[in-house]
mmCIF file of C-alpha atoms in Angstrom:
data_model
loop_
_atom_site.group_PDB
_atom_site.id
_atom_site.type_symbol
_atom_site.label_atom_id
_atom_site.label_comp_id
_atom_site.label_asym_id
_atom_site.label_seq_id
_atom_site.Cartn_x
_atom_site.Cartn_y
_atom_site.Cartn_z
ATOM 1 C CA MET A 758 23.779 -56.716 17.666
ATOM 2 C CA SER A 759 23.239 -53.024 18.306
ATOM 3 C CA VAL A 760 22.497 -51.939 21.892
ATOM 4 C CA ILE A 761 20.645 -48.746 20.798
ATOM 5 C CA PRO A 762 17.194 -50.452 20.521
ATOM 6 C CA TYR A 763 17.456 -51.589 24.177
ATOM 7 C CA LEU A 764 18.023 -48.082 25.523
ATOM 8 C CA LYS A 765 15.163 -46.321 27.233
ATOM 9 C CA PRO A 766 13.327 -43.744 25.082
ATOM 10 C CA THR A 767 14.453 -40.908 27.371
ATOM 11 C CA VAL A 768 18.083 -42.013 27.047
ATOM 12 C CA ARG A 769 17.792 -42.292 23.258
ATOM 13 C CA ALA A 770 16.260 -38.797 23.162
ATOM 14 C CA ARG A 771 19.138 -37.404 25.230
ATOM 15 C CA LEU A 772 21.687 -39.134 22.991
ATOM 16 C CA GLY A 773 19.938 -37.692 19.934
ATOM 17 C CA ARG A 774 19.966 -34.174 21.342
ATOM 18 C CA GLY A 775 23.588 -34.572 22.424
ATOM 19 C CA SER A 776 24.587 -35.734 18.932
ATOM 20 C CA SER A 777 22.769 -32.782 17.373
ATOM 21 C CA TYR A 778 24.519 -30.320 19.673
ATOM 22 C CA ALA A 779 27.893 -31.956 18.964
ATOM 23 C CA ILE A 780 27.372 -31.791 15.183
ATOM 24 C CA GLY A 781 26.237 -28.176 15.432
ATOM 25 C CA LEU A 782 29.283 -27.286 17.528
ATOM 26 C CA ILE A 783 31.619 -28.970 15.020
ATOM 27 C CA ILE A 784 30.022 -27.037 12.143
ATOM 28 C CA LEU A 785 30.351 -23.750 14.037
ATOM 29 C CA LEU A 786 34.018 -24.449 14.820
ATOM 30 C CA ALA A 787 34.693 -25.367 11.173
ATOM 31 C CA VAL A 788 33.063 -22.145 10.000
ATOM 32 C CA ALA A 789 34.954 -20.098 12.580
ATOM 33 C CA VAL A 790 38.329 -21.587 11.586
ATOM 34 C CA PHE A 791 38.092 -21.917 7.798
ATOM 35 C CA ALA A 792 35.707 -19.120 6.726
ATOM 36 C CA ASP A 793 37.027 -16.004 4.961
ATOM 37 C CA TRP A 794 35.750 -13.494 7.516
ATOM 38 C CA ASN A 795 37.069 -10.447 5.663
ATOM 39 C CA THR A 796 35.046 -11.305 2.561
ATOM 40 C CA ILE A 797 31.997 -12.325 4.633
ATOM 41 C CA GLY A 798 32.090 -9.044 6.521
ATOM 42 C CA LYS A 799 32.423 -7.037 3.309
ATOM 43 C CA GLU A 800 29.727 -8.923 1.382
ATOM 44 C CA PHE A 801 27.126 -9.792 4.052
ATOM 45 C CA PHE A 802 27.709 -7.403 6.959
ATOM 46 C CA ASN A 803 28.688 -4.219 5.163
ATOM 47 C CA LEU A 804 28.170 -1.462 7.731
ATOM 48 C CA ASP A 805 27.894 1.323 5.134
ATOM 49 C CA VAL A 806 25.107 -0.506 3.297
ATOM 50 C CA ALA A 807 23.398 -1.393 6.562
ATOM 51 C CA VAL A 808 23.368 2.205 7.795
ATOM 52 C CA LYS A 809 22.021 3.375 4.427
ATOM 53 C CA MET A 810 19.223 0.770 4.175
ATOM 54 C CA TRP A 811 18.198 0.300 7.803
ATOM 55 C CA PRO A 812 15.727 3.197 8.198
ATOM 56 C CA THR A 813 13.665 2.276 5.140
ATOM 57 C CA ILE A 814 13.665 -1.430 5.990
ATOM 58 C CA VAL A 815 12.010 -0.571 9.295
ATOM 59 C CA THR A 816 9.718 2.279 8.243
ATOM 60 C CA ILE A 817 8.535 0.732 4.959
ATOM 61 C CA ALA A 818 9.270 -3.002 4.610
ATOM 62 C CA LEU A 819 8.780 -4.180 8.204
ATOM 63 C CA LYS A 820 5.785 -1.879 8.686
ATOM 64 C CA ASN A 821 4.115 -3.232 5.512
ATOM 65 C CA THR A 822 4.874 -6.837 6.509
ATOM 66 C CA LEU A 823 3.204 -6.323 9.893
ATOM 67 C CA ILE A 824 0.187 -4.589 8.315
ATOM 68 C CA TYR A 825 -0.315 -7.386 5.758
ATOM 69 C CA THR A 826 0.148 -10.041 8.451
ATOM 70 C CA ILE A 827 -2.237 -8.536 11.012
ATOM 71 C CA ALA A 828 -4.935 -7.724 8.436
ATOM 72 C CA SER A 829 -4.783 -11.216 6.912
ATOM 73 C CA PHE A 830 -4.745 -12.890 10.324
ATOM 74 C CA VAL A 831 -7.749 -10.969 11.710
ATOM 75 C CA LEU A 832 -9.854 -11.510 8.587
ATOM 76 C CA GLY A 833 -8.618 -15.092 8.161
ATOM 77 C CA SER A 834 -9.464 -15.954 11.781
ATOM 78 C CA ALA A 835 -13.024 -14.679 11.330
ATOM 79 C CA LEU A 836 -13.325 -16.741 8.138
ATOM 80 C CA ALA A 837 -11.884 -19.776 9.928
ATOM 81 C CA VAL A 838 -14.489 -19.596 12.706
ATOM 82 C CA LEU A 839 -17.289 -19.341 10.140
ATOM 83 C CA LEU A 840 -15.967 -22.261 8.077
ATOM 84 C CA ALA A 841 -15.384 -24.409 11.155
ATOM 85 C CA VAL A 842 -18.897 -23.828 12.515
ATOM 86 C CA LEU A 843 -20.438 -24.585 9.109
ATOM 87 C CA LYS A 844 -18.377 -27.766 8.743
ATOM 88 C CA VAL A 845 -19.273 -29.000 12.217
ATOM 89 C CA THR A 846 -22.947 -28.157 11.695
ATOM 90 C CA GLY A 847 -23.070 -30.219 8.486
ATOM 91 C CA GLY A 848 -25.660 -30.063 5.696
ATOM 92 C CA PRO A 849 -25.117 -28.363 2.295
ATOM 93 C CA LEU A 850 -23.306 -25.392 3.879
ATOM 94 C CA GLY A 851 -21.099 -27.823 5.776
ATOM 95 C CA TRP A 852 -20.225 -29.607 2.528
ATOM 96 C CA PHE A 853 -19.424 -26.241 0.913
ATOM 97 C CA ALA A 854 -17.184 -25.321 3.856
ATOM 98 C CA ALA A 855 -15.400 -28.681 3.676
ATOM 99 C CA ALA A 856 -14.823 -28.317 -0.088
ATOM 100 C CA PHE A 857 -13.610 -24.713 0.366
ATOM 101 C CA ILE A 858 -11.159 -25.769 3.073
ATOM 102 C CA GLU A 859 -9.788 -28.736 1.166
ATOM 103 C CA PHE A 860 -9.434 -26.768 -2.080
ATOM 104 C CA PHE A 861 -7.425 -23.880 -0.634
ATOM 105 C CA ARG A 862 -5.372 -26.202 1.583
ATOM 106 C CA GLY A 863 -4.602 -28.318 -1.458
ATOM 107 C CA ILE A 864 -3.125 -25.616 -3.707
ATOM 108 C CA PRO A 865 0.020 -23.544 -3.073
ATOM 109 C CA ALA A 866 -0.492 -20.166 -1.413
ATOM 110 C CA LEU A 867 1.555 -18.603 -4.227
ATOM 111 C CA LEU A 868 -1.032 -19.797 -6.775
ATOM 112 C CA THR A 869 -3.872 -18.286 -4.719
ATOM 113 C CA ILE A 870 -2.052 -14.947 -4.557
ATOM 114 C CA PHE A 871 -1.414 -15.067 -8.318
ATOM 115 C CA THR A 872 -5.115 -15.798 -8.926
ATOM 116 C CA PHE A 873 -6.328 -12.812 -6.936
ATOM 117 C CA ALA A 874 -3.619 -10.486 -8.269
ATOM 118 C CA PHE A 875 -3.972 -11.291 -11.987
ATOM 119 C CA VAL A 876 -6.640 -13.879 -12.874
ATOM 120 C CA VAL A 877 -9.609 -12.317 -11.074
ATOM 121 C CA PRO A 878 -9.149 -8.822 -12.611
ATOM 122 C CA ILE A 879 -8.812 -10.320 -16.119
ATOM 123 C CA ALA A 880 -11.567 -12.921 -15.809
ATOM 124 C CA PHE A 881 -14.196 -10.740 -14.139
ATOM 125 C CA GLY A 882 -13.076 -7.215 -15.039
ATOM 126 C CA PHE A 883 -13.041 -6.479 -11.322
ATOM 127 C CA GLN A 884 -10.212 -4.708 -9.546
ATOM 128 C CA ILE A 885 -9.879 -5.804 -5.958
ATOM 129 C CA PRO A 886 -9.923 -2.734 -3.656
ATOM 130 C CA GLY A 887 -6.460 -1.776 -2.464
ATOM 131 C CA GLY A 888 -4.656 -2.842 -5.643
ATOM 132 C CA GLY A 889 -1.779 -5.296 -5.188
ATOM 133 C CA PRO A 890 -1.784 -5.146 -1.374
ATOM 134 C CA GLY A 891 -5.571 -5.614 -1.291
ATOM 135 C CA ALA A 892 -5.373 -8.655 -3.563
ATOM 136 C CA GLY A 893 -2.515 -10.074 -1.498
ATOM 137 C CA ILE A 894 -4.342 -9.594 1.791
ATOM 138 C CA MET A 895 -7.486 -11.214 0.358
ATOM 139 C CA ALA A 896 -5.500 -14.205 -0.895
ATOM 140 C CA LEU A 897 -3.672 -14.658 2.421
ATOM 141 C CA THR A 898 -6.987 -14.237 4.262
ATOM 142 C CA ILE A 899 -8.483 -17.145 2.340
ATOM 143 C CA VAL A 900 -5.392 -19.326 2.757
ATOM 144 C CA THR A 901 -5.231 -18.564 6.486
ATOM 145 C CA GLY A 902 -8.957 -19.130 6.851
ATOM 146 C CA ALA A 903 -8.717 -22.545 5.198
ATOM 147 C CA TYR A 904 -5.824 -23.718 7.373
ATOM 148 C CA ALA A 905 -7.071 -22.162 10.619
ATOM 149 C CA ALA A 906 -10.580 -23.572 10.076
ATOM 150 C CA GLU A 907 -9.262 -27.061 10.770
ATOM 151 C CA ILE A 908 -7.611 -25.774 13.952
ATOM 152 C CA VAL A 909 -10.865 -24.188 15.137
ATOM 153 C CA ARG A 910 -12.834 -27.292 14.176
ATOM 154 C CA ALA A 911 -10.507 -29.426 16.287
ATOM 155 C CA GLY A 912 -11.028 -26.995 19.163
ATOM 156 C CA ILE A 913 -14.817 -27.205 18.838
ATOM 157 C CA GLU A 914 -14.708 -31.000 18.843
ATOM 158 C CA ALA A 915 -12.418 -30.949 21.896
ATOM 159 C CA VAL A 916 -15.094 -29.241 24.022
ATOM 160 C CA PRO A 917 -16.800 -31.960 26.119
ATOM 161 C CA PRO A 918 -20.263 -32.827 24.679
ATOM 162 C CA GLY A 919 -21.726 -32.439 28.171
ATOM 163 C CA GLN A 920 -21.286 -28.665 27.853
ATOM 164 C CA SER A 921 -23.628 -28.524 24.851
ATOM 165 C CA GLU A 922 -26.066 -30.998 26.390
ATOM 166 C CA ALA A 923 -26.296 -28.943 29.594
ATOM 167 C CA ALA A 924 -26.918 -25.732 27.620
ATOM 168 C CA ARG A 925 -29.594 -27.365 25.465
ATOM 169 C CA SER A 926 -31.278 -28.791 28.585
ATOM 170 C CA LEU A 927 -31.568 -25.213 29.877
ATOM 171 C CA GLY A 928 -33.484 -24.246 26.737
ATOM 172 C CA MET A 929 -30.710 -22.611 24.703
ATOM 173 C CA SER A 930 -30.960 -22.980 20.935
ATOM 174 C CA SER A 931 -28.209 -24.779 19.010
ATOM 175 C CA GLY A 932 -26.972 -21.445 17.644
ATOM 176 C CA LYS A 933 -26.761 -19.797 21.076
ATOM 177 C CA THR A 934 -25.119 -22.919 22.489
ATOM 178 C CA MET A 935 -22.442 -22.773 19.810
ATOM 179 C CA PHE A 936 -21.893 -19.005 20.152
ATOM 180 C CA TRP A 937 -22.027 -18.607 23.948
ATOM 181 C CA ILE A 938 -20.913 -22.007 25.285
ATOM 182 C CA VAL A 939 -18.827 -23.965 22.753
ATOM 183 C CA LEU A 940 -16.931 -21.298 20.797
ATOM 184 C CA PRO A 941 -15.465 -19.441 23.832
ATOM 185 C CA GLN A 942 -14.029 -22.706 25.166
ATOM 186 C CA ALA A 943 -12.845 -23.836 21.716
ATOM 187 C CA LEU A 944 -11.090 -20.542 21.002
ATOM 188 C CA ARG A 945 -9.259 -20.767 24.311
ATOM 189 C CA ILE A 946 -8.053 -24.246 23.369
ATOM 190 C CA VAL A 947 -6.758 -23.160 19.949
ATOM 191 C CA ILE A 948 -4.827 -20.068 21.082
ATOM 192 C CA PRO A 949 -1.363 -21.764 20.862
ATOM 193 C CA PRO A 950 -1.833 -23.291 17.371
ATOM 194 C CA MET A 951 -3.418 -20.070 16.132
ATOM 195 C CA THR A 952 -0.398 -18.121 17.376
ATOM 196 C CA ASN A 953 1.789 -20.591 15.511
ATOM 197 C CA GLU A 954 -0.364 -19.974 12.422
ATOM 198 C CA LEU A 955 0.354 -16.260 12.853
ATOM 199 C CA VAL A 956 4.094 -16.955 12.707
ATOM 200 C CA MET A 957 3.643 -18.987 9.513
ATOM 201 C CA LEU A 958 1.497 -16.235 8.006
ATOM 202 C CA LEU A 959 4.171 -13.641 8.753
ATOM 203 C CA LYS A 960 6.642 -15.630 6.663
ATOM 204 C CA ASP A 961 4.063 -16.275 3.921
ATOM 205 C CA THR A 962 3.844 -12.513 3.297
ATOM 206 C CA SER A 963 7.150 -12.967 1.439
ATOM 207 C CA LEU A 964 5.070 -14.575 -1.344
ATOM 208 C CA LEU A 965 3.320 -11.268 -2.017
ATOM 209 C CA PHE A 966 6.234 -10.169 -4.238
ATOM 210 C CA ILE A 967 4.356 -11.754 -7.121
ATOM 211 C CA GLY A 968 1.774 -8.953 -6.954
ATOM 212 C CA GLY A 969 4.260 -6.355 -8.211
ATOM 213 C CA PHE A 970 3.931 -3.774 -5.454
ATOM 214 C CA ALA A 971 5.020 -0.148 -5.634
ATOM 215 C CA VAL A 972 8.137 0.745 -3.639
ATOM 216 C CA LYS A 973 6.212 2.033 -0.612
ATOM 217 C CA GLU A 974 3.990 -1.094 -0.624
ATOM 218 C CA LYS A 975 6.767 -3.690 -0.562
ATOM 219 C CA GLU A 976 7.138 -6.162 2.274
ATOM 220 C CA LEU A 977 10.440 -7.356 3.717
ATOM 221 C CA THR A 978 11.542 -9.974 1.206
ATOM 222 C CA SER A 979 10.772 -8.060 -1.997
ATOM 223 C CA PHE A 980 12.253 -4.925 -0.427
ATOM 224 C CA GLY A 981 15.438 -6.857 0.350
ATOM 225 C CA GLN A 982 15.633 -8.232 -3.201
ATOM 226 C CA ASP A 983 15.307 -4.748 -4.667
ATOM 227 C CA ALA A 984 17.921 -3.417 -2.252
ATOM 228 C CA LEU A 985 20.260 -6.246 -3.297
ATOM 229 C CA SER A 986 19.910 -5.217 -6.945
ATOM 230 C CA LEU A 987 20.355 -1.547 -6.070
ATOM 231 C CA THR A 988 23.454 -1.911 -3.895
ATOM 232 C CA GLY A 989 25.000 -5.025 -5.435
ATOM 233 C CA ASN A 990 25.591 -6.290 -1.903
ATOM 234 C CA PRO A 991 23.697 -9.049 0.022
ATOM 235 C CA THR A 992 23.757 -7.105 3.305
ATOM 236 C CA PRO A 993 20.097 -5.969 2.910
ATOM 237 C CA LEU A 994 19.019 -9.636 2.776
ATOM 238 C CA VAL A 995 20.826 -10.289 6.057
ATOM 239 C CA MET A 996 19.044 -7.273 7.563
ATOM 240 C CA VAL A 997 15.720 -8.603 6.291
ATOM 241 C CA ALA A 998 16.422 -11.966 7.939
ATOM 242 C CA LEU A 999 17.196 -10.177 11.224
ATOM 243 C CA ALA A 1000 13.961 -8.183 10.935
ATOM 244 C CA TYR A 1001 11.980 -11.423 10.538
ATOM 245 C CA LEU A 1002 13.737 -12.907 13.582
ATOM 246 C CA VAL A 1003 12.965 -9.822 15.684
ATOM 247 C CA VAL A 1004 9.271 -10.570 15.176
ATOM 248 C CA THR A 1005 9.132 -14.380 14.915
ATOM 249 C CA LEU A 1006 11.357 -15.305 17.881
ATOM 250 C CA PRO A 1007 9.183 -13.519 20.499
ATOM 251 C CA LEU A 1008 6.070 -15.003 18.895
ATOM 252 C CA THR A 1009 7.561 -18.502 18.965
ATOM 253 C CA TYR A 1010 8.492 -18.004 22.622
ATOM 254 C CA LEU A 1011 4.930 -16.810 23.286
ATOM 255 C CA VAL A 1012 3.544 -20.005 21.704
ATOM 256 C CA GLY A 1013 5.611 -22.077 24.128
ATOM 257 C CA LEU A 1014 4.422 -20.069 27.116
ATOM 258 C CA LEU A 1015 0.779 -20.347 26.058
ATOM 259 C CA GLU A 1016 1.078 -24.100 25.539
ATOM 260 C CA LYS A 1017 2.517 -24.528 29.048
ATOM 261 C CA LYS A 1018 -0.076 -22.232 30.625
ATOM 262 C CA LEU A 1019 -3.073 -23.810 28.904
ATOM 263 C CA ASP A 1020 -1.781 -27.371 29.322
ATOM 264 C CA PRO A 1021 -0.181 -27.753 32.784
ATOM 265 C CA LYS A 1022 0.727 -31.396 32.012
ATOM 266 C CA ARG A 1023 3.379 -30.262 29.516
#
């Protein structure tokens, strides 16, 4: 009979983490001993290619990625608040908000981007302002709004009902109660998951390649793919990965800090 089920949960967790670290260390040692470092250095860490590509990766690809991410996040957050309030309020608009959220959460983000980049212009004869980047930002705004709406809704429902009851007893309307009393507290609660959503959105910008951007409009991933074809060397893809990490690692660390600050029990 195995003794593992009789171990305390904390001990099992420590054993699990220890096993993971041990396996990771073994893999690293195996790579260090058996890998062909000369070929790896030439193919993936080519200094000549890196020096040649680095300025444009920063000034064009990383800059565009940050612009697309921030624009989509700001607009998507505003949409999320609107959808969450409508869903919580209920009625026909609440049903519309619920259907909107479920629809865009239920289909791949890539399909939404494709729809705004190609289907909407053909079906309605309407060019979305901003061309490919504009269509991409609109698609990511809707996707972010749909996902973040559920986060905001959870935050609204986490506010103690006594807060609303006290405001209404003072004569505030339901709209003012939601805007001045409930939403400020709900938005404070959802700061960590919304920051996590920002990290996910940053990586989702890699899906915008489908829009067929011009060279100066490309984000990190499509820029790296083009650079790979141009140089015949994967080093630009490694640089792109490093550029993503430069942005995502501080954001991930920030999420952890916010979670600890806003929830002292953690």
